[in-house]
JSON list of C-alpha atoms and ligand atoms in Angstrom, two decimals:
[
{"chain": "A", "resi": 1, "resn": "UNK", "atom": "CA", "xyz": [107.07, 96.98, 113.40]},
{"chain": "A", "resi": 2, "resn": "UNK", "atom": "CA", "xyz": [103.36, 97.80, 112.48]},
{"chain": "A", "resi": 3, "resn": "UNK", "atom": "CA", "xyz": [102.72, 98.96, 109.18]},
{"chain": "A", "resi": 4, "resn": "UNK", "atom": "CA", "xyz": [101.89, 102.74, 109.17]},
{"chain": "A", "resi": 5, "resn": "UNK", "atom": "CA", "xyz": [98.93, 104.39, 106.97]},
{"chain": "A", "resi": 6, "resn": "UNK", "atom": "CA", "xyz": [99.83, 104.83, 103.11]},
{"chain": "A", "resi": 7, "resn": "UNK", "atom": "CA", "xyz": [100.10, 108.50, 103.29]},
{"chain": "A", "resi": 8, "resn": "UNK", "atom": "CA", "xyz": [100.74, 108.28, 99.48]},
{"chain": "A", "resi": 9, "resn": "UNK", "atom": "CA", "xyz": [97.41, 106.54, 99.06]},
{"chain": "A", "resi": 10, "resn": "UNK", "atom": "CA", "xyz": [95.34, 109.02, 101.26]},
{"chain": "A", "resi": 11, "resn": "UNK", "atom": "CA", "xyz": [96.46, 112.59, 99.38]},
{"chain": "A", "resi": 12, "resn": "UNK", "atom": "CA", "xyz": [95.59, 110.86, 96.24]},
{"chain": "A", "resi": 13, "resn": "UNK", "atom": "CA", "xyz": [92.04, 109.65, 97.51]},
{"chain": "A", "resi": 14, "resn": "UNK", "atom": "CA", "xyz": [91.51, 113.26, 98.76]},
{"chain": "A", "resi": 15, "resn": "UNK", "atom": "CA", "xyz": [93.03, 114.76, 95.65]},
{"chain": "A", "resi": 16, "resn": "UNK", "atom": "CA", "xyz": [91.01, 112.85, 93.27]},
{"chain": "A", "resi": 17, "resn": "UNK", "atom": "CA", "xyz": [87.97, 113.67, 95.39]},
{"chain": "A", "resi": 18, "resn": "UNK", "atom": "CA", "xyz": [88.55, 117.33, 94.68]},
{"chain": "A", "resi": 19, "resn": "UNK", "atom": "CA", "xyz": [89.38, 117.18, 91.39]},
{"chain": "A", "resi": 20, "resn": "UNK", "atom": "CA", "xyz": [86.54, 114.75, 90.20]},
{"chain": "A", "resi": 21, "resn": "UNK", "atom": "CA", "xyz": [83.66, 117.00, 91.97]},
{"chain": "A", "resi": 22, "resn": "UNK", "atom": "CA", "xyz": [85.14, 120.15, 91.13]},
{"chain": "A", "resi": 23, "resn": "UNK", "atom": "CA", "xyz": [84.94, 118.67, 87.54]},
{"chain": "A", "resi": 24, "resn": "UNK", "atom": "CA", "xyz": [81.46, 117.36, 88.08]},
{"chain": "A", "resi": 25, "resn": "UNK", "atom": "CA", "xyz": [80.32, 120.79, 89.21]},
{"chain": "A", "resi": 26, "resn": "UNK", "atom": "CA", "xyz": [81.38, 122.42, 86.32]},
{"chain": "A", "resi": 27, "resn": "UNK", "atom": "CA", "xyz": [79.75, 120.23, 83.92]},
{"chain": "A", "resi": 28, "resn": "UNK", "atom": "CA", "xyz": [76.55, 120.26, 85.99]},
{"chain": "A", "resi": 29, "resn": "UNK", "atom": "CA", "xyz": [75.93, 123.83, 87.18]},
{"chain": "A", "resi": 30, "resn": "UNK", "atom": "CA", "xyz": [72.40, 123.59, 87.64]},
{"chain": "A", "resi": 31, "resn": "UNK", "atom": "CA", "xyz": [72.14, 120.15, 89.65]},
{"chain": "A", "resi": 32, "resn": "UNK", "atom": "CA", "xyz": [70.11, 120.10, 92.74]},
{"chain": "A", "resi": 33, "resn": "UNK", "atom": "CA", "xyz": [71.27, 119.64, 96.57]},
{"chain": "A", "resi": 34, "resn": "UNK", "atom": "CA", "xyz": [69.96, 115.88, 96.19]},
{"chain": "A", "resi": 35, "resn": "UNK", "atom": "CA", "xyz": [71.95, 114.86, 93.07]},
{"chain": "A", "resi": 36, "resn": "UNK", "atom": "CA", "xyz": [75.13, 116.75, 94.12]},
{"chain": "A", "resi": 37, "resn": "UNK", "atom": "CA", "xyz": [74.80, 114.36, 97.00]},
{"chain": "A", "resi": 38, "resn": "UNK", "atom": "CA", "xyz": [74.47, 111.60, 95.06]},
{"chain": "A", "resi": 39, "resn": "UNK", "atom": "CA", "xyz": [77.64, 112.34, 93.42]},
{"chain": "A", "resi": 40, "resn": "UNK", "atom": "CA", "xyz": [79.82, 113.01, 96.16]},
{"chain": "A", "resi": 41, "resn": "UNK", "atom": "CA", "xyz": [78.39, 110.06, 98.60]},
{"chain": "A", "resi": 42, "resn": "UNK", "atom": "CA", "xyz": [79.03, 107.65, 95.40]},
{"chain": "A", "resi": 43, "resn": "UNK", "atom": "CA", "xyz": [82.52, 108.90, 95.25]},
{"chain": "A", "resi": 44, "resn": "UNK", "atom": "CA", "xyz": [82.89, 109.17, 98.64]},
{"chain": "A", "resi": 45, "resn": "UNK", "atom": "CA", "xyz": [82.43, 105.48, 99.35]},
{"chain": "A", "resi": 46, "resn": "UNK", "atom": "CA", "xyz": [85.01, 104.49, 97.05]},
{"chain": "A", "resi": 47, "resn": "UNK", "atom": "CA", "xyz": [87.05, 106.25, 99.15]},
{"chain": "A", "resi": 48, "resn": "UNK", "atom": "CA", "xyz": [86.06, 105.34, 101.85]},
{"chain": "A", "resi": 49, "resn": "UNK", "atom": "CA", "xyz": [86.47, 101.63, 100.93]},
{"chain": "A", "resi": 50, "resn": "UNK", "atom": "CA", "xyz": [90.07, 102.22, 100.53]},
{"chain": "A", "resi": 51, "resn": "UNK", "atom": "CA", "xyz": [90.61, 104.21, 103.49]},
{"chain": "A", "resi": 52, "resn": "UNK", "atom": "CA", "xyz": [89.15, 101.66, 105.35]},
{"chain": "A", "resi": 53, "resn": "UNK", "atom": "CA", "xyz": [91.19, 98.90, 104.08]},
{"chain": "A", "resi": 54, "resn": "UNK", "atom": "CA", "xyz": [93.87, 100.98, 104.72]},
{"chain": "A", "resi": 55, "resn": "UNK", "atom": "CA", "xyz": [93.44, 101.70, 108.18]},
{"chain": "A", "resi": 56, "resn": "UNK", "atom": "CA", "xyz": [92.79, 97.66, 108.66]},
{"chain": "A", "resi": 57, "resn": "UNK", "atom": "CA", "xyz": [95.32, 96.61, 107.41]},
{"chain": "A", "resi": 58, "resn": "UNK", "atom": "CA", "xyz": [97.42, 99.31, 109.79]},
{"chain": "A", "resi": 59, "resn": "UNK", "atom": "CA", "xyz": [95.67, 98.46, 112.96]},
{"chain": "A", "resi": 60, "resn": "UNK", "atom": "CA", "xyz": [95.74, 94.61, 112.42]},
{"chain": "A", "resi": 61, "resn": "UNK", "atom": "CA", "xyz": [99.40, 95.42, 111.85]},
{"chain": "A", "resi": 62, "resn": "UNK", "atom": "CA", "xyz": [101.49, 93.01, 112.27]},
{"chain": "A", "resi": 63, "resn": "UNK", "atom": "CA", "xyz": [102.12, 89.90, 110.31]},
{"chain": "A", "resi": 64, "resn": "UNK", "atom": "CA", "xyz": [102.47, 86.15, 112.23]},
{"chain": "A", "resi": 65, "resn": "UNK", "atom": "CA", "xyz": [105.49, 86.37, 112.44]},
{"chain": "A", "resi": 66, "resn": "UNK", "atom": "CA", "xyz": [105.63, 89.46, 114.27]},
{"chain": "A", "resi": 67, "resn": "UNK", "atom": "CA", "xyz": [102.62, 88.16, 116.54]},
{"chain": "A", "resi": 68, "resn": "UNK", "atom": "CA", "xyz": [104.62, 85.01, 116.65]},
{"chain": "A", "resi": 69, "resn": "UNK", "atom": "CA", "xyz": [107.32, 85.98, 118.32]},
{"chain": "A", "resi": 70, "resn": "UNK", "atom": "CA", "xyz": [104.73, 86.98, 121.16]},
{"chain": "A", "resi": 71, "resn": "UNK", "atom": "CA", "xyz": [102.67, 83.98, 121.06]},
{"chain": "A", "resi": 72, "resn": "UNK", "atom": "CA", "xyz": [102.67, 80.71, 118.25]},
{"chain": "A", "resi": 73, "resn": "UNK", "atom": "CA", "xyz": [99.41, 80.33, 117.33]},
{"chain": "A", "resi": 74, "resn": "UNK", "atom": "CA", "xyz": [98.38, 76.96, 118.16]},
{"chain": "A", "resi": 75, "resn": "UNK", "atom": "CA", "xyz": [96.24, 74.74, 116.91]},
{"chain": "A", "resi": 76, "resn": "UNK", "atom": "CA", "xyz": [92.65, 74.77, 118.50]},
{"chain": "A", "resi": 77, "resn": "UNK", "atom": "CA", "xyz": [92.22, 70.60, 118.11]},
{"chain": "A", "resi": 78, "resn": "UNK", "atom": "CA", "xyz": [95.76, 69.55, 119.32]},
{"chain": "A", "resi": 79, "resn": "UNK", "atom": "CA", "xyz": [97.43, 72.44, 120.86]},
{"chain": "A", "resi": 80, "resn": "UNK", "atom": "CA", "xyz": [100.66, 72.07, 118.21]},
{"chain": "A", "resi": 81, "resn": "UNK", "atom": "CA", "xyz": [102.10, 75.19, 117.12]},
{"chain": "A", "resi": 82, "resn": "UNK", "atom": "CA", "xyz": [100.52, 75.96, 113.45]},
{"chain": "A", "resi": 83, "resn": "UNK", "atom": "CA", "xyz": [102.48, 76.34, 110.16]},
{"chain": "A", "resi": 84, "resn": "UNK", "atom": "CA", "xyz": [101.83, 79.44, 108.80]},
{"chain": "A", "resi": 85, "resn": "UNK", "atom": "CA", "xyz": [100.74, 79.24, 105.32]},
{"chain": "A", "resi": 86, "resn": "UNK", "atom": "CA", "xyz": [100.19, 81.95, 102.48]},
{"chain": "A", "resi": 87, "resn": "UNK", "atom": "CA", "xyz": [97.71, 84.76, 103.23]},
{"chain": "A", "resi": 88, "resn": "UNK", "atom": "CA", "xyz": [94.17, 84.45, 102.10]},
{"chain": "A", "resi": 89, "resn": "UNK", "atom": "CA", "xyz": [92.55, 87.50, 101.01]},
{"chain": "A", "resi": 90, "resn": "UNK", "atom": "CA", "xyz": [89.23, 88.30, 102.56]},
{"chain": "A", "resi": 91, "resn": "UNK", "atom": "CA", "xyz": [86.95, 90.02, 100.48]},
{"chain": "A", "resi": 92, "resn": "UNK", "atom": "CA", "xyz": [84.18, 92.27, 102.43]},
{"chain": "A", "resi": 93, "resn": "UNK", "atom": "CA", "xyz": [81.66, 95.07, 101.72]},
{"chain": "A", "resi": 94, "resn": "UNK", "atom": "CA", "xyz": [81.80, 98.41, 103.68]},
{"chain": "A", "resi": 95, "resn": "UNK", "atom": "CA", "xyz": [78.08, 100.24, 104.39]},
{"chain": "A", "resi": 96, "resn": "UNK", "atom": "CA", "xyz": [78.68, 102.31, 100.79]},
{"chain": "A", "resi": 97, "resn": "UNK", "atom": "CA", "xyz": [78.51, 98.50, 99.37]},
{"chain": "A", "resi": 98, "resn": "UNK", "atom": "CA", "xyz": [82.11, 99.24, 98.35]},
{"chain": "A", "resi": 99, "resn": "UNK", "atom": "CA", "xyz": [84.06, 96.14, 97.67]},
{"chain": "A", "resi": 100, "resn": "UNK", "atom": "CA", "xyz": [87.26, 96.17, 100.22]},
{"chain": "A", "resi": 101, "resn": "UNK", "atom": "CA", "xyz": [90.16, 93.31, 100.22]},
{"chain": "A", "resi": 102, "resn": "UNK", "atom": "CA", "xyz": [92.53, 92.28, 103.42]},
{"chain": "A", "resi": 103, "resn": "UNK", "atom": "CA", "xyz": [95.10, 89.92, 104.10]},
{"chain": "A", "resi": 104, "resn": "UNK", "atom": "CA", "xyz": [95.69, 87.25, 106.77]},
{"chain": "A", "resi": 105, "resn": "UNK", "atom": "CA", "xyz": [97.72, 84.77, 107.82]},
{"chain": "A", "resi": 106, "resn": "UNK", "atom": "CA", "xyz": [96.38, 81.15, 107.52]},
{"chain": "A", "resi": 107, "resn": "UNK", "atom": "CA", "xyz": [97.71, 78.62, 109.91]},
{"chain": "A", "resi": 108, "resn": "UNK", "atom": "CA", "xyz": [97.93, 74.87, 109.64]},
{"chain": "A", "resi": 109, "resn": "UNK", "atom": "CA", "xyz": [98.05, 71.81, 112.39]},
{"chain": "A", "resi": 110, "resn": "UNK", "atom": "CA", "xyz": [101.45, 69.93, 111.18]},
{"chain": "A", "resi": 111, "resn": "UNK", "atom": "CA", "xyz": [100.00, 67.15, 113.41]},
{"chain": "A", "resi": 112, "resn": "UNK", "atom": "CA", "xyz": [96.05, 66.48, 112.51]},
{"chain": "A", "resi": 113, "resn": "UNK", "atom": "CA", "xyz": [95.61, 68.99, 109.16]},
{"chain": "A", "resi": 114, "resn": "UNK", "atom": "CA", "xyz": [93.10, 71.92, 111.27]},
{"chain": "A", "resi": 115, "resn": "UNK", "atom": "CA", "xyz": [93.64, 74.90, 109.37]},
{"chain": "A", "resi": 116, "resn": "UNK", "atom": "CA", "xyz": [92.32, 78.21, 110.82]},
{"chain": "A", "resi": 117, "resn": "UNK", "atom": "CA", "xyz": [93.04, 81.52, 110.49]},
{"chain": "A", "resi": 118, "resn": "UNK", "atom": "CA", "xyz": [94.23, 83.02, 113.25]},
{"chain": "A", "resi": 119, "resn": "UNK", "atom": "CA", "xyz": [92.11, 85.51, 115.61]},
{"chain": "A", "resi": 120, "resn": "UNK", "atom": "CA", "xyz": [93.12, 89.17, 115.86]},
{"chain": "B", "resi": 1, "resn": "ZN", "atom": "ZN1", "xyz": [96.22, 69.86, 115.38]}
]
């Protein structure tokens, strides 16, 4: 079963959005165009970051042992089926240079050691 978008997570990205620049506005009724901009890309790719990991981690969906009932991910030296091992987290940055987090599976060769993680 895939793992479905944190609905939860989304109103309160969009609520906070609202509620921080409806705040910001107030306190800054004479800004200009440019730095009203400034404040809502800024807290816009926060959001974004999360949104983004959210949606990754959604469409990636399932873990091995979902995809392993499919197809054991075998090792790329040998051709034994891997061990899966703890998930790594990946740490990337989106285009708002907004740190984002996933989590994959790890695999290792019982036979000759190869660890790799495998492709989605
Ligand atoms: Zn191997």
């Amino acid at each position: 079963m895939a793992r479905t978008l944190n609905d939860s997570l989304w109103r309160q990205l969009t609520e906070e959005l609202t509620t921080s620049m409806r705040e910001w506005r107030s306190l800054h009724p004479k800004a200009t165009l440019r730095e009203i901009e400034t404040e809502l890309d800024a807290r816009l790719a926060r959001a974004r970051a999360r949104m983004l990991e959210d949606l990754a981690l959604a469409s990636t969906a399932a873990t091995w042992q979902e995809a392993a009932r499919l197809q054991t991910p075998t090792c790329p030296e040998c051709g034994t089926p891997l061990d899966e091992r703890d998930t790594h987290p990946r740490t990337l940055l989106t285009h708002g240079g907004q740190e984002l987090t996933l989590e994959r599976s790890y695999g290792v060769c019982p036979e000759c050691g190869s660890g790799l993680f495998p492709p989605r």
